[in-house]
Structure formats: structure tokens, C-alpha cells
Coordinates of C-alpha atoms in Angstrom, one line a residue:
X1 CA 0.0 0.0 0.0
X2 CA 3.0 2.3 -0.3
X3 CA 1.2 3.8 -3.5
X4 CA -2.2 5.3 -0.9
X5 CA -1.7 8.3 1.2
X6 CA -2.7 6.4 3.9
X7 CA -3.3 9.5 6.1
X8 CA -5.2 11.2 3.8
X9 CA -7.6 8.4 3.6
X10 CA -8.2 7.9 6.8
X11 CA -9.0 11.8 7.3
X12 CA -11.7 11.4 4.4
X13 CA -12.9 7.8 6.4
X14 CA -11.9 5.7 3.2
X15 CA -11.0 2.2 4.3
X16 CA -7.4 1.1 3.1
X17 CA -7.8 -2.3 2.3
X18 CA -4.7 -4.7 1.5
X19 CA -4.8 -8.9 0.1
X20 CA -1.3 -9.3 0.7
X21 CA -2.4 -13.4 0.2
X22 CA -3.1 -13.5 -3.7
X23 CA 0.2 -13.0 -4.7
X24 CA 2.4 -14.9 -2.6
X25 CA 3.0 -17.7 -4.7
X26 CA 3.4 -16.2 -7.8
X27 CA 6.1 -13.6 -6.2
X28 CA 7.8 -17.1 -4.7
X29 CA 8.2 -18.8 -7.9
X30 CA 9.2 -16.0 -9.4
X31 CA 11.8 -15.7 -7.1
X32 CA 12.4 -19.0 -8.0
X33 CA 12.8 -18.5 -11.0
X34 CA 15.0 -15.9 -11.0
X35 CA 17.8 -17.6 -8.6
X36 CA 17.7 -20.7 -10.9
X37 CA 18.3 -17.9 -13.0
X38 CA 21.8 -16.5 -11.4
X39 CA 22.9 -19.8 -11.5
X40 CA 22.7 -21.0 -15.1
X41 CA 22.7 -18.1 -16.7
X42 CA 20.0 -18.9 -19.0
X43 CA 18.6 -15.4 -20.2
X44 CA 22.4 -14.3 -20.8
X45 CA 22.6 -17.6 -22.4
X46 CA 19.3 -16.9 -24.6
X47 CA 20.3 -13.3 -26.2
X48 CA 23.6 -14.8 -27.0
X49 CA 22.5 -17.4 -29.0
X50 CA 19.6 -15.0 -30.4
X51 CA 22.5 -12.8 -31.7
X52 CA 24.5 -15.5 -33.5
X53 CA 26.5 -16.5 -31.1
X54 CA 27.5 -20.0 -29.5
X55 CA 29.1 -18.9 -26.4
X56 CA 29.4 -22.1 -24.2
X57 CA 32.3 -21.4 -22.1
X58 CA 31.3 -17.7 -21.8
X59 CA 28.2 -19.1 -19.6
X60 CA 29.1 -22.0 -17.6
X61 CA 27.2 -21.5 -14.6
X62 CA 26.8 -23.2 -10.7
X63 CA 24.7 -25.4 -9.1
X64 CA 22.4 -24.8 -6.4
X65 CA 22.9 -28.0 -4.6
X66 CA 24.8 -27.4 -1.6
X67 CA 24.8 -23.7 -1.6
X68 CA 23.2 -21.2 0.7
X69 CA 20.4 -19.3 0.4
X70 CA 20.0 -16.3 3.5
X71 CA 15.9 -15.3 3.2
X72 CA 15.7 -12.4 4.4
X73 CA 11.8 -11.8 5.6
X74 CA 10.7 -14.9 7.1
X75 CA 6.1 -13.9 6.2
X76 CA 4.0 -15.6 3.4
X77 CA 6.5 -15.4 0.3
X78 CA 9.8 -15.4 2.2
X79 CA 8.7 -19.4 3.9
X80 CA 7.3 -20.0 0.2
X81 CA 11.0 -19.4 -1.9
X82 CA 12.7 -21.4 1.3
X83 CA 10.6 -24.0 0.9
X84 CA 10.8 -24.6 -2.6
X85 CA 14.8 -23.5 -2.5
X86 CA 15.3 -26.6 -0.1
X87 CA 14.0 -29.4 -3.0
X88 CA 17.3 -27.9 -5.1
X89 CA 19.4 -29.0 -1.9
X90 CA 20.1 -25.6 -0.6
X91 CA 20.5 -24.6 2.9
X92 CA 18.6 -22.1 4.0
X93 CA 19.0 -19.4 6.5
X94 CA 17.1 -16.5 7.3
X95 CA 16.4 -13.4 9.5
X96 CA 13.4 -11.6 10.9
X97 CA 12.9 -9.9 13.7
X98 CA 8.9 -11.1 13.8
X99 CA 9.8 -14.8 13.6
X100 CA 10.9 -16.9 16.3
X101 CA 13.9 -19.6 15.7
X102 CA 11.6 -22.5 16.6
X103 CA 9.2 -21.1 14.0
X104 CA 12.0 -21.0 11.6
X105 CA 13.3 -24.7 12.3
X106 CA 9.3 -25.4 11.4
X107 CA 9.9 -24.8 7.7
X108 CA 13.7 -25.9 8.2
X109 CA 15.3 -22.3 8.3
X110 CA 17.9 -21.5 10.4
X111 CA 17.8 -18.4 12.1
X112 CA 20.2 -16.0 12.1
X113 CA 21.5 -12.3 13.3
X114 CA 22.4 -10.1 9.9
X115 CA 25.8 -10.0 11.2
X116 CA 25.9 -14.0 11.1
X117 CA 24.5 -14.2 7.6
X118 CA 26.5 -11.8 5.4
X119 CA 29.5 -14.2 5.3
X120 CA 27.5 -17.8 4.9
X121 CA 25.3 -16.6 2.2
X122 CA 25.8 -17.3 -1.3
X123 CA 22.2 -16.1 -2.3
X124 CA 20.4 -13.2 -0.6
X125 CA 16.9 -13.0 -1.5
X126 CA 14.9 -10.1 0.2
X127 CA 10.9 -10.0 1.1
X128 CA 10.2 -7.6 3.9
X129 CA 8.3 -5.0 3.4
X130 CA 10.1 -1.4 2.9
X131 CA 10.3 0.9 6.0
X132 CA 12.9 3.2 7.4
X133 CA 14.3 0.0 9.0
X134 CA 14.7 -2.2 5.8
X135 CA 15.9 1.1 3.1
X136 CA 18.8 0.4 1.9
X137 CA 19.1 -2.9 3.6
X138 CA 21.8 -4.6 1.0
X139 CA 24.4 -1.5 1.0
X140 CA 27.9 -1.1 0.4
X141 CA 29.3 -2.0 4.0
X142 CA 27.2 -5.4 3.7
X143 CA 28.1 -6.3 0.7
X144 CA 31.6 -6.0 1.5
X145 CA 31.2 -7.9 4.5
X146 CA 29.5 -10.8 2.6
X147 CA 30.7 -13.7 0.7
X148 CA 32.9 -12.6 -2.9
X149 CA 30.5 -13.5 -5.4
X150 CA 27.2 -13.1 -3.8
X151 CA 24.3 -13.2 -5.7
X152 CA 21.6 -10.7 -4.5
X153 CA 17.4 -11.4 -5.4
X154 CA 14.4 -8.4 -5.0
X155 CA 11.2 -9.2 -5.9
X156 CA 10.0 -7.0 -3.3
X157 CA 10.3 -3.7 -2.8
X158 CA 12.7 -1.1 -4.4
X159 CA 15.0 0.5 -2.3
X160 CA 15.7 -2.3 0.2
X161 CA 18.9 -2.6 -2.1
X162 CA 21.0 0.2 -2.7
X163 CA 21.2 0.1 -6.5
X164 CA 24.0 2.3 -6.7
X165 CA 26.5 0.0 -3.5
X166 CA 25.0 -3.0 -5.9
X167 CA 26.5 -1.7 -8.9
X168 CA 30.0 -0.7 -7.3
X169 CA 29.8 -4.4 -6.2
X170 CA 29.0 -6.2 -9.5
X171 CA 32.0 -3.9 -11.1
X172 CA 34.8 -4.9 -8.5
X173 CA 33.4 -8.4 -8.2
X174 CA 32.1 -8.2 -5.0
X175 CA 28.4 -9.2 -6.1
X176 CA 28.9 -11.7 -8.4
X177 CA 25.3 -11.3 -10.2
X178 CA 21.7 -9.9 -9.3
X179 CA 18.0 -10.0 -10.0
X180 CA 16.0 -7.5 -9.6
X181 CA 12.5 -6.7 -10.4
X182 CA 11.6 -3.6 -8.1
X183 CA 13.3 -0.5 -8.6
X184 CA 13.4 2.8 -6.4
X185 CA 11.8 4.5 -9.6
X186 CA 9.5 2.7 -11.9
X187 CA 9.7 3.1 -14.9
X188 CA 13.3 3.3 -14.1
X189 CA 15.4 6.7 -15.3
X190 CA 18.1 7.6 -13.2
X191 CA 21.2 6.7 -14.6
X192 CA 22.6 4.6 -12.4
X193 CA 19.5 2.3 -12.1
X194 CA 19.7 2.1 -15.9
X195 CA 23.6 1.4 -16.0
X196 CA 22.7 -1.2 -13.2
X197 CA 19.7 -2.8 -15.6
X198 CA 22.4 -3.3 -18.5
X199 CA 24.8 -4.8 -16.3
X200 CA 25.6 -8.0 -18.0
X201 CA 25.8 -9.9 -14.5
X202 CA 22.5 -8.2 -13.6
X203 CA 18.9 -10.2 -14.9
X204 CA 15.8 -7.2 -14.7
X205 CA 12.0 -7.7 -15.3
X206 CA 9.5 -4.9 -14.7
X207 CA 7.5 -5.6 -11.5
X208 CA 6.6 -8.9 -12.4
X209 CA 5.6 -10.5 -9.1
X210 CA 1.7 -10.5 -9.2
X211 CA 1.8 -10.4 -12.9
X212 CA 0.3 -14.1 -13.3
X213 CA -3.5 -14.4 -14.4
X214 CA -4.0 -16.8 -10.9
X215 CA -2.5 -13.9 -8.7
X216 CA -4.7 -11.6 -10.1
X217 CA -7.9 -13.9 -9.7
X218 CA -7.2 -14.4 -6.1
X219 CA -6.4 -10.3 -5.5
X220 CA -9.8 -9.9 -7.2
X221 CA -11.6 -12.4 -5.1
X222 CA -9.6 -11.9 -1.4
X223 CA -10.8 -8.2 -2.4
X224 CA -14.5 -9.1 -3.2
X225 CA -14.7 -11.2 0.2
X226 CA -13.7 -8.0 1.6
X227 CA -16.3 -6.0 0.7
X228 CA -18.8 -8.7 1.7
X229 CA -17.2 -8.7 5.1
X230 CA -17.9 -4.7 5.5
X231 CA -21.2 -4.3 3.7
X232 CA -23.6 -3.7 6.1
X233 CA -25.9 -6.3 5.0
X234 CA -23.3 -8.8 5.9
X235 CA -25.3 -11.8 7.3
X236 CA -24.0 -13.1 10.7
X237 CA -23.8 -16.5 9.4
X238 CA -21.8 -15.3 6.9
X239 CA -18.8 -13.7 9.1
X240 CA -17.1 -16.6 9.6
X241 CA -16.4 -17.7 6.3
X242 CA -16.2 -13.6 5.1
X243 CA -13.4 -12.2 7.7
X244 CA -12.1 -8.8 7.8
X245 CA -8.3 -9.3 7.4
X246 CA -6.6 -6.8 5.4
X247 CA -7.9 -3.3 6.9
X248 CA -4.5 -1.3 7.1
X249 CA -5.9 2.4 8.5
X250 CA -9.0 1.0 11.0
X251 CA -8.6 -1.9 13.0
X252 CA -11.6 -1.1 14.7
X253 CA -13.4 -2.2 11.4
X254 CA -12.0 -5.8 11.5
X255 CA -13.2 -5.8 15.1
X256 CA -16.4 -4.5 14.4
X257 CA -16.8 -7.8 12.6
X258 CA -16.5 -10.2 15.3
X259 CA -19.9 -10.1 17.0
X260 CA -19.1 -10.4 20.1
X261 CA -17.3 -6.8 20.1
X262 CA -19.8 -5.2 18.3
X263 CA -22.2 -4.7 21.9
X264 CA -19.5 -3.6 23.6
X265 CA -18.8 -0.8 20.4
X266 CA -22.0 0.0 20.6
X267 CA -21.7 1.0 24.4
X268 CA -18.4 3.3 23.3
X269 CA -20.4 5.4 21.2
X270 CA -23.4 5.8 23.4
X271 CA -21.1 6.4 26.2
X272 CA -19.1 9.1 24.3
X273 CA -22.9 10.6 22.7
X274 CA -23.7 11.3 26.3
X275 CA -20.1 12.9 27.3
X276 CA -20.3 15.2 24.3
X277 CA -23.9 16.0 25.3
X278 CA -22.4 16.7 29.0
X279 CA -19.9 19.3 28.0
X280 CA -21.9 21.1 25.6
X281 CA -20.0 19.6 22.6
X282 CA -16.3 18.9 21.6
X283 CA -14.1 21.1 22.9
X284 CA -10.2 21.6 22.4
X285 CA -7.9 20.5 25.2
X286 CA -10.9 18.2 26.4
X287 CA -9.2 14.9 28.4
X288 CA -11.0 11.6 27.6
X289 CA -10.2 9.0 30.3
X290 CA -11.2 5.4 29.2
X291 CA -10.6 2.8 31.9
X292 CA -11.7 -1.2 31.2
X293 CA -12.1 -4.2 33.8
X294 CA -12.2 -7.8 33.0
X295 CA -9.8 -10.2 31.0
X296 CA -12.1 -10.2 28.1
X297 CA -11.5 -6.7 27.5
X298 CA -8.0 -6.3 28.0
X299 CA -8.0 -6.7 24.4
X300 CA -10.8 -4.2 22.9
X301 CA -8.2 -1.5 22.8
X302 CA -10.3 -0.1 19.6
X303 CA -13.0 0.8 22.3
X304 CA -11.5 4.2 22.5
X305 CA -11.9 4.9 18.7
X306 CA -15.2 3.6 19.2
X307 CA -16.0 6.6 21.9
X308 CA -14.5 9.0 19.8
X309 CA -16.8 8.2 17.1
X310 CA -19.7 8.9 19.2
X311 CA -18.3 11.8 21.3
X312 CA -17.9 13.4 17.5
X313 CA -20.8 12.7 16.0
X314 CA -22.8 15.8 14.8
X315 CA -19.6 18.0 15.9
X316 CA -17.6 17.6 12.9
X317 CA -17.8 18.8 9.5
X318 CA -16.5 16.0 7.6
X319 CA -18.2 12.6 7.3
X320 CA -17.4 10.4 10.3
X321 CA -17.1 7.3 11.0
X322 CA -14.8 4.3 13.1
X323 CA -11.9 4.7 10.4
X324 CA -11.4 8.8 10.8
X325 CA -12.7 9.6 14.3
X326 CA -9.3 9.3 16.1
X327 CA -7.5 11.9 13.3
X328 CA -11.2 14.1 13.3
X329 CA -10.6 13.7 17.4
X330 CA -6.5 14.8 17.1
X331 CA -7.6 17.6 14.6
X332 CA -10.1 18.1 17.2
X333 CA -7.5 19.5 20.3
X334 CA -8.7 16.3 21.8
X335 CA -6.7 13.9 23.9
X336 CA -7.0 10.8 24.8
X337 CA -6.1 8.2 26.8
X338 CA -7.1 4.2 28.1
X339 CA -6.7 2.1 30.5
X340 CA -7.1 -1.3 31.7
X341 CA -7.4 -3.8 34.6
X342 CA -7.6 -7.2 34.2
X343 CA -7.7 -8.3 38.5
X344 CA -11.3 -7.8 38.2
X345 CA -13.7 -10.4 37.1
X346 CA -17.0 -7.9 36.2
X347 CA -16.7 -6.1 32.7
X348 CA -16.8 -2.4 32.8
X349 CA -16.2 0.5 30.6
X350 CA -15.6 4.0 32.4
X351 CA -15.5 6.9 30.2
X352 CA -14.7 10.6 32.4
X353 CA -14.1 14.0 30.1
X354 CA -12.3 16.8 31.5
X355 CA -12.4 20.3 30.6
X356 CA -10.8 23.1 32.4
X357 CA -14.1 25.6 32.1
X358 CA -16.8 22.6 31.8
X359 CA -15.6 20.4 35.0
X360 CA -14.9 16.6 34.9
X361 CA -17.9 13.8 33.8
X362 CA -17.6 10.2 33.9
X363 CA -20.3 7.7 32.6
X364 CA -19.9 3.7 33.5
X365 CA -21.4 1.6 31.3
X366 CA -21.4 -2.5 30.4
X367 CA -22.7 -4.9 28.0
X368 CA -25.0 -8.0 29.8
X369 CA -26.4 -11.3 28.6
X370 CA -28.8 -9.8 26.5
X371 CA -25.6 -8.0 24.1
X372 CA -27.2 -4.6 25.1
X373 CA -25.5 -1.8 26.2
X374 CA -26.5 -0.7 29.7
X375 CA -25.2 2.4 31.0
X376 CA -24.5 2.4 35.3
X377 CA -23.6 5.5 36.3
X378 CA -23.5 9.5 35.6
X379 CA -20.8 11.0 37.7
X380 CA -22.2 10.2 41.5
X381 CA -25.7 8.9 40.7
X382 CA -26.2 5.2 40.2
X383 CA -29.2 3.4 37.9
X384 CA -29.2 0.5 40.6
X385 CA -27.5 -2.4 40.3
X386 CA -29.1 -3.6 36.7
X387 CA -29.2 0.0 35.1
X388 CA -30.8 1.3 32.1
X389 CA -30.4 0.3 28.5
X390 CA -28.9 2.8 26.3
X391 CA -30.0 4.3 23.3
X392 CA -33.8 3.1 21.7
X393 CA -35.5 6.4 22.1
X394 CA -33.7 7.2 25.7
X395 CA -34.3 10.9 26.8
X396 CA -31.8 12.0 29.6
X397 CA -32.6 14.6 32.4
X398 CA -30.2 16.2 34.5
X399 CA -32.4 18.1 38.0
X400 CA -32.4 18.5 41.8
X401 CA -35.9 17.5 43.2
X402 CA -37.0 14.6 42.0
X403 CA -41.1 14.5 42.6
X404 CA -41.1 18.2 40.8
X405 CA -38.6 17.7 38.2
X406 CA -40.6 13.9 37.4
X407 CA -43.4 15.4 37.0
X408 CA -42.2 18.0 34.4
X409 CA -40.1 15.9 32.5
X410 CA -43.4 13.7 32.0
X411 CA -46.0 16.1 31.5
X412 CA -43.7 18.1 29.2
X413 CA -43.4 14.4 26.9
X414 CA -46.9 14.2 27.4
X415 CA -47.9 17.4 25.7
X416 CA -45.4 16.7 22.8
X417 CA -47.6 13.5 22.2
X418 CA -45.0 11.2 23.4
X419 CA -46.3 7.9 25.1
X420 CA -43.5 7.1 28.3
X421 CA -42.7 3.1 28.3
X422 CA -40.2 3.9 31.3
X423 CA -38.7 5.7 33.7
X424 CA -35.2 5.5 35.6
X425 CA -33.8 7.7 38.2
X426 CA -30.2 8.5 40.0
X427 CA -29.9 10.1 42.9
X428 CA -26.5 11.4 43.5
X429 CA -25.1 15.3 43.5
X430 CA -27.7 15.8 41.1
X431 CA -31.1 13.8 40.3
X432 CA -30.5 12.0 36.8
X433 CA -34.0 11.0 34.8
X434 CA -34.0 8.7 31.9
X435 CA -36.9 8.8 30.1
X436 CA -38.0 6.2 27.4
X437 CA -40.5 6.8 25.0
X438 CA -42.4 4.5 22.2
X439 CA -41.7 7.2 19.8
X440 CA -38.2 8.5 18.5
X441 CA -37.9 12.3 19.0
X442 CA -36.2 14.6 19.9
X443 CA -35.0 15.4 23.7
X444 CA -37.6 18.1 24.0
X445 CA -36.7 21.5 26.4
X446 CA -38.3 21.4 29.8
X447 CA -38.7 23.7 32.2
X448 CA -36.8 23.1 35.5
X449 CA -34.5 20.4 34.3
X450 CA -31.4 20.0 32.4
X451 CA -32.1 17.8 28.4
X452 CA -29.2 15.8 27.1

């Protein structure tokens, strides 16, 4: 995805979506192909013989059995070319930093430090992905320290080889031949990647990794399967088999999906609804506080984007949603921050907003048996020990006395033609009323009492 302004996306709330899987085996075997390649010689061979020329000696070549091959990005493709690099008798070692050595020995690589695998390699072969710690991976003080003659494979990113240390190397014989089919530029046209494509040592194609028609089939469908996961249609049944796996800007989303989260979401943006609602809107500087309880929420860490969705809503001008509302919230002067403690068996979620000129408010809320989000507490005041299901045409009043304020709040919903279903109240500081009605409607103005 190193083609997407990821940040700009996720400021508009466009998903970034990457299928990183339907092109791992066509990137492998042309990997492959391309170290079998090195070794033989074969499209030297081929443009010799095309120009007239019967040059046998010229391209006597090596074999793979016995040599070995450092794989440097141990993921999808980087097990893949190992794998397949092992039937030719290689041995193959390998480095990465996300891969454990017992995971290794599982596809029989042997894991190594970079500093143990410059001088064993014959073959270097690169699949990570390119980042400030992989640029200009292969450079000049590497290849010196490696093996004379090394043979050096990227089919994965450009610029995770210096092309210009590579061509010093292939000119003094310290790289005795490459393959390359990334390039820092593409189409290629600085000079030195061009003098390094003509090199006669050096084999180029032009980003051919995915370019197979059964790469491009799965792409197409892992990206279809996608956008059945998110569609909000999306049957339950269907999750399982339809899994949200390549969102690269809103992990939230891909949690949104498992249905057990989703209550517990729901909650968040009630939660944060009401906090916006209790300091008169977003306001910069304001403090969000997010504390969780229990095991099973140790990991819902996207709870907070979930509150900042519905702390923003109404209070921004671009469209919002899960994927944007923690660079809306930023943007916003608003700052957040989330906690959690796992000693405790009950499941809470805490939410308290501070504000130098509009005080501190905290809201406790959880999600029961029945997947619905019940909020607690407001502030001081308690909603008994079951508390009061959010959201479903909920009206909250903030007063002091409750028979006089009751009364108001319910003759003021009665006049607007509203028919009550229930009532909850929690006595604290202040007197909180929640008020549900059959209808959906607006919180209507009443005199005497506070309308959230």
C-alpha cells in the first residue's frame, strides 16, 4: 500500500484495504525463477545465441545443490521461496525480527542475526516489506562484509537494495550477479538504475511479481470477500467464512466484525454521545479517560476509537465514522487516553471527560447477557444495580428534586404526544432521569430540568 496516502484516507474515512495473500506464490516462484536464473545463466545464455553467437564457455554457470540461500523476511513469500529453495538441496537461512527460531526450524530455516549471515550466504533474497528500518538494507558495507560472489534477489520492494553500492559491487566483483525486479523509480530513469539494468551480471524484469493471471484472480476475489465482510448487509452466518483481514488504516473495522465486540462498540459510542452531550460539545484541550475491567476486554483497545466516534458525532464537518474519528478527534485538540485492569472479574467500561471551564464527567457503562449496552452510572448517581439500557429512544434529564422535576419531564413528553414506556432515576449530586419513549424524538426542552 506504499502507492495510498494512507493518512489522507483515513481523514476522508476511506477504508485502506490490502490482500497481501493472492500474490504470494506467484512472487515465490518468481523468485524462484529468477535464482535458478543467477545460476545458469540462462537469459544471458538466450540473447547470446539469439544474436548468432555460441558462447558455451562464456556461460558456464553453478549449481544450487549445496549452496546457501539467506531469506531475508521470514512472512507468506519469504517461507514459500525457502521451501521450494530446499528441494534444489540448498541450505537455507534467514532473518526476521517477527519470527521466532523454533518457527523457523518449522519450515527448516535457520535463524540467524544479519551479522551472522553476510558471510555464509551465497544467495540473498529479500521479502520484507520497505520501511525506514529495511531502506537500503543490502548496501555497500554489507556487501563488502558478505561472501565474494554473492548473488543478491528483490522481488519486493525497491529501495531495500541500494542500487547504486549493488553496482559498485557487480563492477569490483564483490556481487557476483543480481536479480532485480523492483526498482526505487519505476519506470526506471536515473542513470545509475539504468547502467545497473544493462549490467551483464545483472537479470531485470519490470515488477513482475503479481503479474500471473491466478494472482490476479485471487487479489480480485480476497478483495470481493472484503467488501462482503464490510457491507452492512453482511449476514451473521456469513462472518465466519467472510473475515475482515486486510484493513490497514481502521482496525476497529476488523473488530467491528467479530460479533461479540460489536455490543461492547455500541456502548463506546453511546457512552461518548452522552459525554459530548455533557460538556456542551467537543471542545479543544478536552481529556477523555477510558478505563476497562475484566480479561475479556483487556484486548478491545479499539474501544476508545469507538467513543470517539460517538463523542464526534454531529460535531464535525467532515463525514465520520470508526476509520477517521481518532484523526477528526487529534484535529479536534482532543486527547486521549485508556486504561485497563484485568484483577477484576465484572466487565466495565468508564469513560470521564475533563475540561478546564466545563468540570470533569464520567459515565460507566457495560454490556449484559442480552448484548445490550447498559449504562450504570453518571458521575455520583447510580441506575441501581441492573441500570438502564442505552439508546432506543432514551431521553436523559439532569435536575435536583425529584417528585417536581418527574413530574415536568413527564407532562412536558406528554404534551409533545409522546407515550413514556419507562422511567429511571439516580440520585447522586444531582437527580438524573431517563426517560423512554415508544416514539423516536427529539430530547424536547423542559422547564426546570437539564435535556441531554
Amino acid at each position: 500500500v506504499d502507492n495510498i496516502d494512507i493518512d489522507a484516507a483515513t481523514r476522508k474515512g476511506v477504508i485502506v484495504l490490502n490482500a497481501p495473500g493472492g500474490n504470494s506464490i506467484s512472487a515465490c516462484e518468481l523468485t524462484c525463477a529468477l535464482i535458478a536464473n543467477l545460476a545458469r545463466n540462462v537469459a544471458s545464455a538466450c540473447q547470446s545465441l539469439r544474436e548468432g553467437r555460441w558462447d558455451r564457455k562464456l556461460y558456464t554457470g553453478s549449481e544450487l545443490h549445496g549452496k546457501t540461500l539467506a531469506v531475508l523476511g521470514l512472512g507468506r513469500i519469504g517461507r514459500e521461496v525457502a521451501t521450494r529453495m530446499q528441494a534444489y538441496g540448498m541450505r537455507t537461512i534467514g532473518f526476521d525480527p517477527m519470527v521466532t527460531a523454533e518457527g523457523a526450524k518449522s519450515f527448516n530455516v535457520e535463524k540467524m542475526e544479519l551479522e551472522e549471515i553476510w558471510p555464509l550466504a551465497d544467495y540473498i533474497t529479500v521479502h520484507t516489506p520497505l520501511i525506514p528500518q529495511t531502506k537500503n538494507l543490502i548496501n555497500n558495507e554489507v556487501l563488502t562484509k558478505c561472501k565474494k560472489g554473492v548473488r543478491v534477489v528483490n522481488v519486493a520492494r525497491g529501495g531495500i537494495v541500494d542500487e547504486s553500492a549493488l553496482l559498485n559491487a557487480l563492477k569490483d566483483g564483490r556481487c557476483g550477479g543480481a536479480a532485480l525486479d523492483v526498482f526505487v523509480e519505476e519506470p526506471p530513469k536515473d542513470p545509475v538504475t539504468l547502467e545497473l539494468i544493462q549490467h551483464p551480471k545483472v537479470v531485470a524484469t519490470p515488477h513482475l511479481g503479481a503479474s500471473t493471471d491466478e494472482a490476479q484472480q485471487r487479489v480480485a476475489v480476497e478483495i470481493a470477500e472484503q467488501f462482503i465482510a464490510l457491507a452492512s448487509n453482511c449476514r451473521p452466518e456469513d462472518r465466519a467464512k467472510y473475515q475482515v483481514t486486510g484493513v490497514v488504516n481502521a482496525p476497529v473495522l476488523a473488530a467491528a466484525m467479530v460479533p461479540s465486540n460489536g455490543p461492547w462498540i455500541s456502548l463506546a459510542k453511546e457512552i461518548g454521545r452522552l459525554m459530548a452531550k455533557m460538556i456542551q460539545g467537543v471542545i479543544p484541550a478536552t481529556q477523555i479517560d477510558i478505563k476497562t475491567t475484566g480479561r475479556e476486554l483487556e484486548s478491545m483497545k479499539f474501544l476508545s476509537t469507538a467513543v470517539l466516534a460517538g463523542m464526534l458525532t454531529g460535531h464535525t464537518k467532515n463525514g465520520l465514522n470508526l476509520i477517521n474519528a481518532p484523526a477528526l478527534a487529534k484535529e479536534a485538540g482532543i486527547l486521549v487516553s485508556l486504561k485497563h485492569d484485568s484483577s477484576k472479574e465484572s466487565q466495565f467500561m468508564e469513560v470521564t471527560v475533563k475540561h478546564a471551564k466545563m468540570g470533569s464527567h464520567s459515565a460507566r457503562g457495560t454490556v449484559r447477557a442480552d448484548e445490550l449496552p447498559y449504562l450504570l452510572s453518571i458521575n455520583d448517581a447510580t441506575f441501581g444495580q441492573s441500570g438502564i439500557v442505552l439508546g432506543n429512544n432514551a431521553h436523559l434529564f439532569q435536575g435536583q428534586d425529584h417528585n417536581t422535576n418527574l413530574a415536568s419531564i413527564v407532562s412536558g413528553l406528554a404534551a409533545q404526544g409522546a407515550t413514556i414506556t419507562s422511567v429511571a432515576v439516580a440520585t447522586g449530586k444531582n437527580t438524573w432521569f431517563v426517560v423512554r419513549t415508544a416514539e423516536t424524538m427529539q430530547t424536547p426542552v423542559i422547564p426546570g430540568v437539564v435535556a441531554f
